[in-house]
Amino acid sequence: MTGGRVLVVSTGAVRPLSWRGRTVPSGIEKTPVHGPVEVTRLGLTGDEQADRKHHGGPDKAVLLYPGEHYRAWAPRLGPITPPAFGENLTISGIVESDAVLGSVYAVGTVVLQVTQPRRPCYKLAAHHGVRDLAVLTQRSGRTGFYCRVLRPGHLAAGDHIRLLSRPGHGVTAAEAHRVLNVDRADRAAARRLLDHPQVLPTSWAGVLRDRLDGHLDDQAERLHGSLHAAETSSTPNPRHDQGAT
């Protein structure tokens, strides 16, 4: 698949979410924006993040989610509409298995580069009120993927997504997600990813090396949240400073 189209452009403010008897802040609840939106190196103007350690920054500036997945979620989640997964761009024509890490796309006057698949966290579950949704999303592979902004500009719903370049290594967002998050015992696949460490976040390459050394990482806190954490709060962070969900 060489290109696609933007269906919906969305931004959102940080709001409190209820999770396991406590309150957590999140920018996952977004709403569609009409007309052109400015995109900086750090994402869409007007968007916010709460957890700046795990979300946002130049390598996760814009979150894309394939609109094709919405139909697949309907039996579990009912009639949901974009941006139900906290994405900035709901798109068509490009899914995770098409998105080769490092691929460059033009959208409106913006140039984006695919960086990594989204790692689902418990805030998805809190947002939808479905306790195991982060786990279901991870198992399904319908995660969406992040991009960095190579050229700032403006984009809007209806814009075409045009492929400018695609690396030859062939590592897709779908494969990186599968190996890192799902098939964690697939040592051969981990070695294949580590043949191209430059396409992975540094921390991810470290996780894979640790696995090959016999040390398996714990995903429980990301997927389920801390059961004993105190109520948290965070200063909202406008999208001129951070990126994605």
PDB file of C-alpha atoms in Angstrom:
ATOM      1  CA  MET A   1       0.000   0.000   0.000  1.00  0.00           C
ATOM      2  CA  THR A   2       1.607   3.286  -1.079  1.00  0.00           C
ATOM      3  CA  GLY A   3      -0.736   5.868   0.391  1.00  0.00           C
ATOM      4  CA  GLY A   4      -4.034   6.667   1.981  1.00  0.00           C
ATOM      5  CA  ARG A   5      -6.233   9.498   3.149  1.00  0.00           C
ATOM      6  CA  VAL A   6      -6.964  11.408   6.344  1.00  0.00           C
ATOM      7  CA  LEU A   7     -10.528  10.796   7.488  1.00  0.00           C
ATOM      8  CA  VAL A   8     -10.590  12.775  10.743  1.00  0.00           C
ATOM      9  CA  VAL A   9      -8.157  15.158  12.469  1.00  0.00           C
ATOM     10  CA  SER A  10      -8.502  15.346  16.257  1.00  0.00           C
ATOM     11  CA  THR A  11      -7.029  17.105  19.285  1.00  0.00           C
ATOM     12  CA  GLY A  12      -7.870  17.050  22.979  1.00  0.00           C
ATOM     13  CA  ALA A  13      -7.188  18.530  26.397  1.00  0.00           C
ATOM     14  CA  VAL A  14      -6.009  16.632  29.453  1.00  0.00           C
ATOM     15  CA  ARG A  15      -8.956  15.414  31.495  1.00  0.00           C
ATOM     16  CA  PRO A  16      -9.340  13.137  34.543  1.00  0.00           C
ATOM     17  CA  LEU A  17     -10.114   9.462  34.019  1.00  0.00           C
ATOM     18  CA  SER A  18     -11.443   7.115  36.680  1.00  0.00           C
ATOM     19  CA  TRP A  19      -9.467   3.888  37.005  1.00  0.00           C
ATOM     20  CA  ARG A  20      -9.646   1.268  39.759  1.00  0.00           C
ATOM     21  CA  GLY A  21     -10.781   3.710  42.409  1.00  0.00           C
ATOM     22  CA  ARG A  22      -8.377   6.485  41.583  1.00  0.00           C
ATOM     23  CA  THR A  23      -8.118   9.378  39.172  1.00  0.00           C
ATOM     24  CA  VAL A  24      -5.541   9.528  36.389  1.00  0.00           C
ATOM     25  CA  PRO A  25      -5.040  12.406  33.948  1.00  0.00           C
ATOM     26  CA  SER A  26      -5.010  11.717  30.212  1.00  0.00           C
ATOM     27  CA  GLY A  27      -5.305  13.458  26.860  1.00  0.00           C
ATOM     28  CA  ILE A  28      -6.894  10.398  25.252  1.00  0.00           C
ATOM     29  CA  GLU A  29     -10.341  11.996  24.947  1.00  0.00           C
ATOM     30  CA  LYS A  30     -10.085  13.954  21.702  1.00  0.00           C
ATOM     31  CA  THR A  31     -12.603  15.630  19.404  1.00  0.00           C
ATOM     32  CA  PRO A  32     -12.536  16.215  15.639  1.00  0.00           C
ATOM     33  CA  VAL A  33     -11.173  19.510  14.348  1.00  0.00           C
ATOM     34  CA  HIS A  34     -12.644  21.107  11.233  1.00  0.00           C
ATOM     35  CA  GLY A  35     -10.413  22.883   8.760  1.00  0.00           C
ATOM     36  CA  PRO A  36      -6.613  22.979   8.512  1.00  0.00           C
ATOM     37  CA  VAL A  37      -4.619  22.303  11.698  1.00  0.00           C
ATOM     38  CA  GLU A  38      -1.076  23.460  12.340  1.00  0.00           C
ATOM     39  CA  VAL A  39       1.444  20.682  12.961  1.00  0.00           C
ATOM     40  CA  THR A  40       4.752  21.509  14.654  1.00  0.00           C
ATOM     41  CA  ARG A  41       7.747  19.285  15.337  1.00  0.00           C
ATOM     42  CA  LEU A  42       5.959  18.246  18.524  1.00  0.00           C
ATOM     43  CA  GLY A  43       2.528  17.567  17.103  1.00  0.00           C
ATOM     44  CA  LEU A  44      -0.840  19.184  16.479  1.00  0.00           C
ATOM     45  CA  THR A  45      -1.410  22.637  17.910  1.00  0.00           C
ATOM     46  CA  GLY A  46      -4.032  22.509  20.636  1.00  0.00           C
ATOM     47  CA  ASP A  47      -3.396  18.905  21.660  1.00  0.00           C
ATOM     48  CA  GLU A  48      -2.246  17.974  25.176  1.00  0.00           C
ATOM     49  CA  GLN A  49      -0.609  15.120  27.097  1.00  0.00           C
ATOM     50  CA  ALA A  50      -0.599  14.271  30.771  1.00  0.00           C
ATOM     51  CA  ASP A  51       2.097  11.580  31.016  1.00  0.00           C
ATOM     52  CA  ARG A  52       5.091  13.223  29.385  1.00  0.00           C
ATOM     53  CA  LYS A  53       7.398  10.323  30.187  1.00  0.00           C
ATOM     54  CA  HIS A  54       5.501   7.808  28.037  1.00  0.00           C
ATOM     55  CA  HIS A  55       3.623  10.007  25.541  1.00  0.00           C
ATOM     56  CA  GLY A  56       4.595  12.839  23.277  1.00  0.00           C
ATOM     57  CA  GLY A  57       7.925  14.226  22.200  1.00  0.00           C
ATOM     58  CA  PRO A  58       9.336  14.424  18.685  1.00  0.00           C
ATOM     59  CA  ASP A  59       9.339  10.662  18.031  1.00  0.00           C
ATOM     60  CA  LYS A  60       5.678  10.302  19.060  1.00  0.00           C
ATOM     61  CA  ALA A  61       4.411  13.621  17.791  1.00  0.00           C
ATOM     62  CA  VAL A  62       1.396  12.355  15.827  1.00  0.00           C
ATOM     63  CA  LEU A  63      -0.651   9.198  16.431  1.00  0.00           C
ATOM     64  CA  LEU A  64      -2.319   7.625  13.392  1.00  0.00           C
ATOM     65  CA  TYR A  65      -5.064   5.007  13.663  1.00  0.00           C
ATOM     66  CA  PRO A  66      -6.522   3.072  10.721  1.00  0.00           C
ATOM     67  CA  GLY A  67     -10.234   3.663  10.282  1.00  0.00           C
ATOM     68  CA  GLU A  68     -10.498   0.122   8.932  1.00  0.00           C
ATOM     69  CA  HIS A  69     -10.194  -1.130  12.512  1.00  0.00           C
ATOM     70  CA  TYR A  70     -13.418   0.468  13.708  1.00  0.00           C
ATOM     71  CA  ARG A  71     -15.604  -2.185  12.125  1.00  0.00           C
ATOM     72  CA  ALA A  72     -13.530  -4.920  13.750  1.00  0.00           C
ATOM     73  CA  TRP A  73     -14.056  -3.353  17.184  1.00  0.00           C
ATOM     74  CA  ALA A  74     -17.832  -2.990  16.824  1.00  0.00           C
ATOM     75  CA  PRO A  75     -18.759  -6.442  18.233  1.00  0.00           C
ATOM     76  CA  ARG A  76     -16.792  -5.697  21.409  1.00  0.00           C
ATOM     77  CA  LEU A  77     -17.247  -1.940  21.833  1.00  0.00           C
ATOM     78  CA  GLY A  78     -20.475  -1.196  19.981  1.00  0.00           C
ATOM     79  CA  PRO A  79     -21.023   1.857  17.764  1.00  0.00           C
ATOM     80  CA  ILE A  80     -17.873   3.924  18.286  1.00  0.00           C
ATOM     81  CA  THR A  81     -16.682   6.763  16.075  1.00  0.00           C
ATOM     82  CA  PRO A  82     -13.272   8.435  15.590  1.00  0.00           C
ATOM     83  CA  PRO A  83     -11.215   9.355  17.508  1.00  0.00           C
ATOM     84  CA  ALA A  84     -12.255   6.602  19.918  1.00  0.00           C
ATOM     85  CA  PHE A  85      -8.653   5.403  20.280  1.00  0.00           C
ATOM     86  CA  GLY A  86      -7.202   8.790  21.098  1.00  0.00           C
ATOM     87  CA  GLU A  87      -5.613   9.204  17.694  1.00  0.00           C
ATOM     88  CA  ASN A  88      -4.684  12.511  16.084  1.00  0.00           C
ATOM     89  CA  LEU A  89      -5.288  11.266  12.550  1.00  0.00           C
ATOM     90  CA  THR A  90      -7.874   8.645  11.710  1.00  0.00           C
ATOM     91  CA  ILE A  91      -6.757   7.372   8.327  1.00  0.00           C
ATOM     92  CA  SER A  92      -7.719   4.944   5.584  1.00  0.00           C
ATOM     93  CA  GLY A  93      -5.567   2.944   3.203  1.00  0.00           C
ATOM     94  CA  ILE A  94      -2.589   2.333   5.507  1.00  0.00           C
ATOM     95  CA  VAL A  95      -2.601  -0.210   8.330  1.00  0.00           C
ATOM     96  CA  GLU A  96       0.177  -1.308  10.669  1.00  0.00           C
ATOM     97  CA  SER A  97       1.400  -4.026   8.308  1.00  0.00           C
ATOM     98  CA  ASP A  98       1.851  -1.395   5.562  1.00  0.00           C
ATOM     99  CA  ALA A  99       3.717   1.095   7.749  1.00  0.00           C
ATOM    100  CA  VAL A 100       7.418   0.296   7.412  1.00  0.00           C
ATOM    101  CA  LEU A 101       9.355   2.013  10.188  1.00  0.00           C
ATOM    102  CA  GLY A 102      11.179   4.992   8.723  1.00  0.00           C
ATOM    103  CA  SER A 103       8.759   5.460   5.825  1.00  0.00           C
ATOM    104  CA  VAL A 104       8.122   9.089   4.904  1.00  0.00           C
ATOM    105  CA  TYR A 105       4.699  10.439   3.917  1.00  0.00           C
ATOM    106  CA  ALA A 106       3.446  13.829   2.755  1.00  0.00           C
ATOM    107  CA  VAL A 107       0.101  14.943   4.227  1.00  0.00           C
ATOM    108  CA  GLY A 108      -1.111  18.410   3.272  1.00  0.00           C
ATOM    109  CA  THR A 109       2.019  20.560   3.663  1.00  0.00           C
ATOM    110  CA  VAL A 110       3.354  18.300   6.446  1.00  0.00           C
ATOM    111  CA  VAL A 111       5.956  15.559   6.056  1.00  0.00           C
ATOM    112  CA  LEU A 112       5.700  12.674   8.535  1.00  0.00           C
ATOM    113  CA  GLN A 113       7.977   9.702   9.238  1.00  0.00           C
ATOM    114  CA  VAL A 114       6.752   6.458  10.798  1.00  0.00           C
ATOM    115  CA  THR A 115       8.636   5.803  14.040  1.00  0.00           C
ATOM    116  CA  GLN A 116       6.972   3.043  16.078  1.00  0.00           C
ATOM    117  CA  PRO A 117       3.742   1.218  16.841  1.00  0.00           C
ATOM    118  CA  ARG A 118       1.695   2.402  19.766  1.00  0.00           C
ATOM    119  CA  ARG A 119       2.114   0.324  22.941  1.00  0.00           C
ATOM    120  CA  PRO A 120      -1.436   0.155  24.361  1.00  0.00           C
ATOM    121  CA  CYS A 121      -1.858   1.167  27.995  1.00  0.00           C
ATOM    122  CA  TYR A 122      -4.591   0.941  30.594  1.00  0.00           C
ATOM    123  CA  LYS A 123      -5.879   4.444  29.803  1.00  0.00           C
ATOM    124  CA  LEU A 124      -7.567   2.965  26.743  1.00  0.00           C
ATOM    125  CA  ALA A 125      -9.497   0.723  29.114  1.00  0.00           C
ATOM    126  CA  ALA A 126     -10.339   3.620  31.395  1.00  0.00           C
ATOM    127  CA  HIS A 127     -11.494   5.752  28.460  1.00  0.00           C
ATOM    128  CA  HIS A 128     -13.938   3.092  27.241  1.00  0.00           C
ATOM    129  CA  GLY A 129     -14.842   1.552  30.578  1.00  0.00           C
ATOM    130  CA  VAL A 130     -13.672  -1.860  29.349  1.00  0.00           C
ATOM    131  CA  ARG A 131     -11.218  -3.245  31.894  1.00  0.00           C
ATOM    132  CA  ASP A 132      -9.223  -5.477  29.540  1.00  0.00           C
ATOM    133  CA  LEU A 133      -9.227  -3.226  26.457  1.00  0.00           C
ATOM    134  CA  ALA A 134      -5.487  -2.529  26.527  1.00  0.00           C
ATOM    135  CA  VAL A 135      -4.820  -6.267  26.562  1.00  0.00           C
ATOM    136  CA  LEU A 136      -7.336  -6.873  23.752  1.00  0.00           C
ATOM    137  CA  THR A 137      -5.817  -4.076  21.673  1.00  0.00           C
ATOM    138  CA  GLN A 138      -2.335  -5.479  22.159  1.00  0.00           C
ATOM    139  CA  ARG A 139      -3.391  -9.007  21.202  1.00  0.00           C
ATOM    140  CA  SER A 140      -5.306  -7.789  18.145  1.00  0.00           C
ATOM    141  CA  GLY A 141      -2.433  -5.774  16.693  1.00  0.00           C
ATOM    142  CA  ARG A 142      -4.877  -2.930  15.984  1.00  0.00           C
ATOM    143  CA  THR A 143      -2.663  -0.470  17.806  1.00  0.00           C
ATOM    144  CA  GLY A 144      -2.087   2.436  15.449  1.00  0.00           C
ATOM    145  CA  PHE A 145       1.373   3.939  14.978  1.00  0.00           C
ATOM    146  CA  TYR A 146       3.326   7.100  15.704  1.00  0.00           C
ATOM    147  CA  CYS A 147       5.118   9.515  13.407  1.00  0.00           C
ATOM    148  CA  ARG A 148       7.680  12.248  13.841  1.00  0.00           C
ATOM    149  CA  VAL A 149       7.286  15.524  11.964  1.00  0.00           C
ATOM    150  CA  LEU A 150      10.058  16.070   9.426  1.00  0.00           C
ATOM    151  CA  ARG A 151       8.457  19.209   7.988  1.00  0.00           C
ATOM    152  CA  PRO A 152       5.921  21.270   9.948  1.00  0.00           C
ATOM    153  CA  GLY A 153       2.909  22.665   8.156  1.00  0.00           C
ATOM    154  CA  HIS A 154      -0.847  22.227   8.016  1.00  0.00           C
ATOM    155  CA  LEU A 155      -3.121  19.284   7.307  1.00  0.00           C
ATOM    156  CA  ALA A 156      -6.863  18.629   7.290  1.00  0.00           C
ATOM    157  CA  ALA A 157      -9.435  15.897   6.996  1.00  0.00           C
ATOM    158  CA  GLY A 158      -9.682  14.765   3.384  1.00  0.00           C
ATOM    159  CA  ASP A 159      -5.966  15.232   2.662  1.00  0.00           C
ATOM    160  CA  HIS A 160      -4.249  12.437   0.777  1.00  0.00           C
ATOM    161  CA  ILE A 161      -1.315  10.629   2.405  1.00  0.00           C
ATOM    162  CA  ARG A 162       1.377  10.243  -0.230  1.00  0.00           C
ATOM    163  CA  LEU A 163       4.340   7.892   0.200  1.00  0.00           C
ATOM    164  CA  LEU A 164       7.649   9.673  -0.441  1.00  0.00           C
ATOM    165  CA  SER A 165      10.111   6.974   0.585  1.00  0.00           C
ATOM    166  CA  ARG A 166      10.209   3.554   2.201  1.00  0.00           C
ATOM    167  CA  PRO A 167      13.332   1.895   3.684  1.00  0.00           C
ATOM    168  CA  GLY A 168      14.377  -1.474   2.357  1.00  0.00           C
ATOM    169  CA  HIS A 169      14.688  -3.235   5.728  1.00  0.00           C
ATOM    170  CA  GLY A 170      10.984  -4.154   5.697  1.00  0.00           C
ATOM    171  CA  VAL A 171      10.386  -3.862   9.455  1.00  0.00           C
ATOM    172  CA  THR A 172       6.763  -2.793   9.816  1.00  0.00           C
ATOM    173  CA  ALA A 173       4.924  -1.328  12.779  1.00  0.00           C
ATOM    174  CA  ALA A 174       2.944  -4.581  12.905  1.00  0.00           C
ATOM    175  CA  GLU A 175       6.065  -6.753  13.146  1.00  0.00           C
ATOM    176  CA  ALA A 176       7.757  -4.532  15.721  1.00  0.00           C
ATOM    177  CA  HIS A 177       4.591  -4.651  17.822  1.00  0.00           C
ATOM    178  CA  ARG A 178       4.230  -8.427  17.496  1.00  0.00           C
ATOM    179  CA  VAL A 179       7.775  -9.151  18.592  1.00  0.00           C
ATOM    180  CA  LEU A 180       7.999  -6.553  21.350  1.00  0.00           C
ATOM    181  CA  ASN A 181       4.560  -6.973  22.898  1.00  0.00           C
ATOM    182  CA  VAL A 182       2.898 -10.250  21.886  1.00  0.00           C
ATOM    183  CA  ASP A 183       5.221 -13.068  20.784  1.00  0.00           C
ATOM    184  CA  ARG A 184       7.833 -12.274  23.381  1.00  0.00           C
ATOM    185  CA  ALA A 185       9.408 -15.736  23.217  1.00  0.00           C
ATOM    186  CA  ASP A 186      10.180 -15.389  19.493  1.00  0.00           C
ATOM    187  CA  ARG A 187      13.927 -15.071  19.864  1.00  0.00           C
ATOM    188  CA  ALA A 188      14.621 -15.429  16.140  1.00  0.00           C
ATOM    189  CA  ALA A 189      12.331 -12.490  15.370  1.00  0.00           C
ATOM    190  CA  ALA A 190      13.961 -10.455  18.139  1.00  0.00           C
ATOM    191  CA  ARG A 191      17.340 -11.074  16.525  1.00  0.00           C
ATOM    192  CA  ARG A 192      15.949 -10.006  13.138  1.00  0.00           C
ATOM    193  CA  LEU A 193      14.736  -6.729  14.620  1.00  0.00           C
ATOM    194  CA  LEU A 194      18.097  -6.191  16.280  1.00  0.00           C
ATOM    195  CA  ASP A 195      19.720  -6.526  12.859  1.00  0.00           C
ATOM    196  CA  HIS A 196      18.236  -3.046  12.323  1.00  0.00           C
ATOM    197  CA  PRO A 197      18.542  -1.386  15.738  1.00  0.00           C
ATOM    198  CA  GLN A 198      18.502   2.077  14.177  1.00  0.00           C
ATOM    199  CA  VAL A 199      14.795   1.722  13.325  1.00  0.00           C
ATOM    200  CA  LEU A 200      13.774   0.951  16.926  1.00  0.00           C
ATOM    201  CA  PRO A 201      13.552   3.263  19.929  1.00  0.00           C
ATOM    202  CA  THR A 202      16.740   2.798  21.941  1.00  0.00           C
ATOM    203  CA  SER A 203      14.816   1.484  24.939  1.00  0.00           C
ATOM    204  CA  TRP A 204      13.069  -1.131  22.783  1.00  0.00           C
ATOM    205  CA  ALA A 205      16.372  -2.431  21.441  1.00  0.00           C
ATOM    206  CA  GLY A 206      17.512  -2.701  25.057  1.00  0.00           C
ATOM    207  CA  VAL A 207      14.395  -4.699  25.982  1.00  0.00           C
ATOM    208  CA  LEU A 208      15.028  -7.133  23.143  1.00  0.00           C
ATOM    209  CA  ARG A 209      18.688  -7.581  24.087  1.00  0.00           C
ATOM    210  CA  ASP A 210      17.677  -8.228  27.681  1.00  0.00           C
ATOM    211  CA  ARG A 211      15.238 -10.904  26.517  1.00  0.00           C
ATOM    212  CA  LEU A 212      17.933 -12.645  24.554  1.00  0.00           C
ATOM    213  CA  ASP A 213      19.950 -12.633  27.784  1.00  0.00           C
ATOM    214  CA  GLY A 214      17.047 -14.310  29.583  1.00  0.00           C
ATOM    215  CA  HIS A 215      15.439 -11.296  31.264  1.00  0.00           C
ATOM    216  CA  LEU A 216      11.749 -10.866  30.363  1.00  0.00           C
ATOM    217  CA  ASP A 217      10.227  -7.424  30.872  1.00  0.00           C
ATOM    218  CA  ASP A 218       7.042  -6.913  32.909  1.00  0.00           C
ATOM    219  CA  GLN A 219       4.073  -5.419  31.028  1.00  0.00           C
ATOM    220  CA  ALA A 220       1.565  -5.457  33.887  1.00  0.00           C
ATOM    221  CA  GLU A 221       1.786  -1.811  34.939  1.00  0.00           C
ATOM    222  CA  ARG A 222       1.417  -0.517  31.384  1.00  0.00           C
ATOM    223  CA  LEU A 223      -1.545  -2.747  30.588  1.00  0.00           C
ATOM    224  CA  HIS A 224      -3.346  -2.671  33.924  1.00  0.00           C
ATOM    225  CA  GLY A 225      -2.065   0.371  35.792  1.00  0.00           C
ATOM    226  CA  SER A 226      -0.637   0.400  39.269  1.00  0.00           C
ATOM    227  CA  LEU A 227      -3.137  -1.139  41.680  1.00  0.00           C
ATOM    228  CA  HIS A 228      -1.691   0.686  44.643  1.00  0.00           C
ATOM    229  CA  ALA A 229      -0.775   4.080  43.193  1.00  0.00           C
ATOM    230  CA  ALA A 230      -2.127   7.149  44.915  1.00  0.00           C
ATOM    231  CA  GLU A 231      -4.380   9.583  43.133  1.00  0.00           C
ATOM    232  CA  THR A 232      -2.318  11.497  40.593  1.00  0.00           C
ATOM    233  CA  SER A 233      -2.466  14.827  38.884  1.00  0.00           C
ATOM    234  CA  SER A 234      -0.528  16.611  36.142  1.00  0.00           C
ATOM    235  CA  THR A 235      -0.314  20.032  34.609  1.00  0.00           C
ATOM    236  CA  PRO A 236      -1.923  19.999  31.136  1.00  0.00           C
ATOM    237  CA  ASN A 237       0.639  20.272  28.388  1.00  0.00           C
ATOM    238  CA  PRO A 238      -0.387  22.164  25.220  1.00  0.00           C
ATOM    239  CA  ARG A 239       0.519  20.441  21.951  1.00  0.00           C
ATOM    240  CA  HIS A 240       3.161  22.977  21.100  1.00  0.00           C
ATOM    241  CA  ASP A 241       5.206  21.104  23.730  1.00  0.00           C
ATOM    242  CA  GLN A 242       4.425  17.387  23.336  1.00  0.00           C
ATOM    243  CA  GLY A 243       2.871  14.748  21.107  1.00  0.00           C
ATOM    244  CA  ALA A 244       0.245  11.984  20.758  1.00  0.00           C
ATOM    245  CA  THR A 245      -2.089  10.343  23.219  1.00  0.00           C
TER     246      THR A 245
END
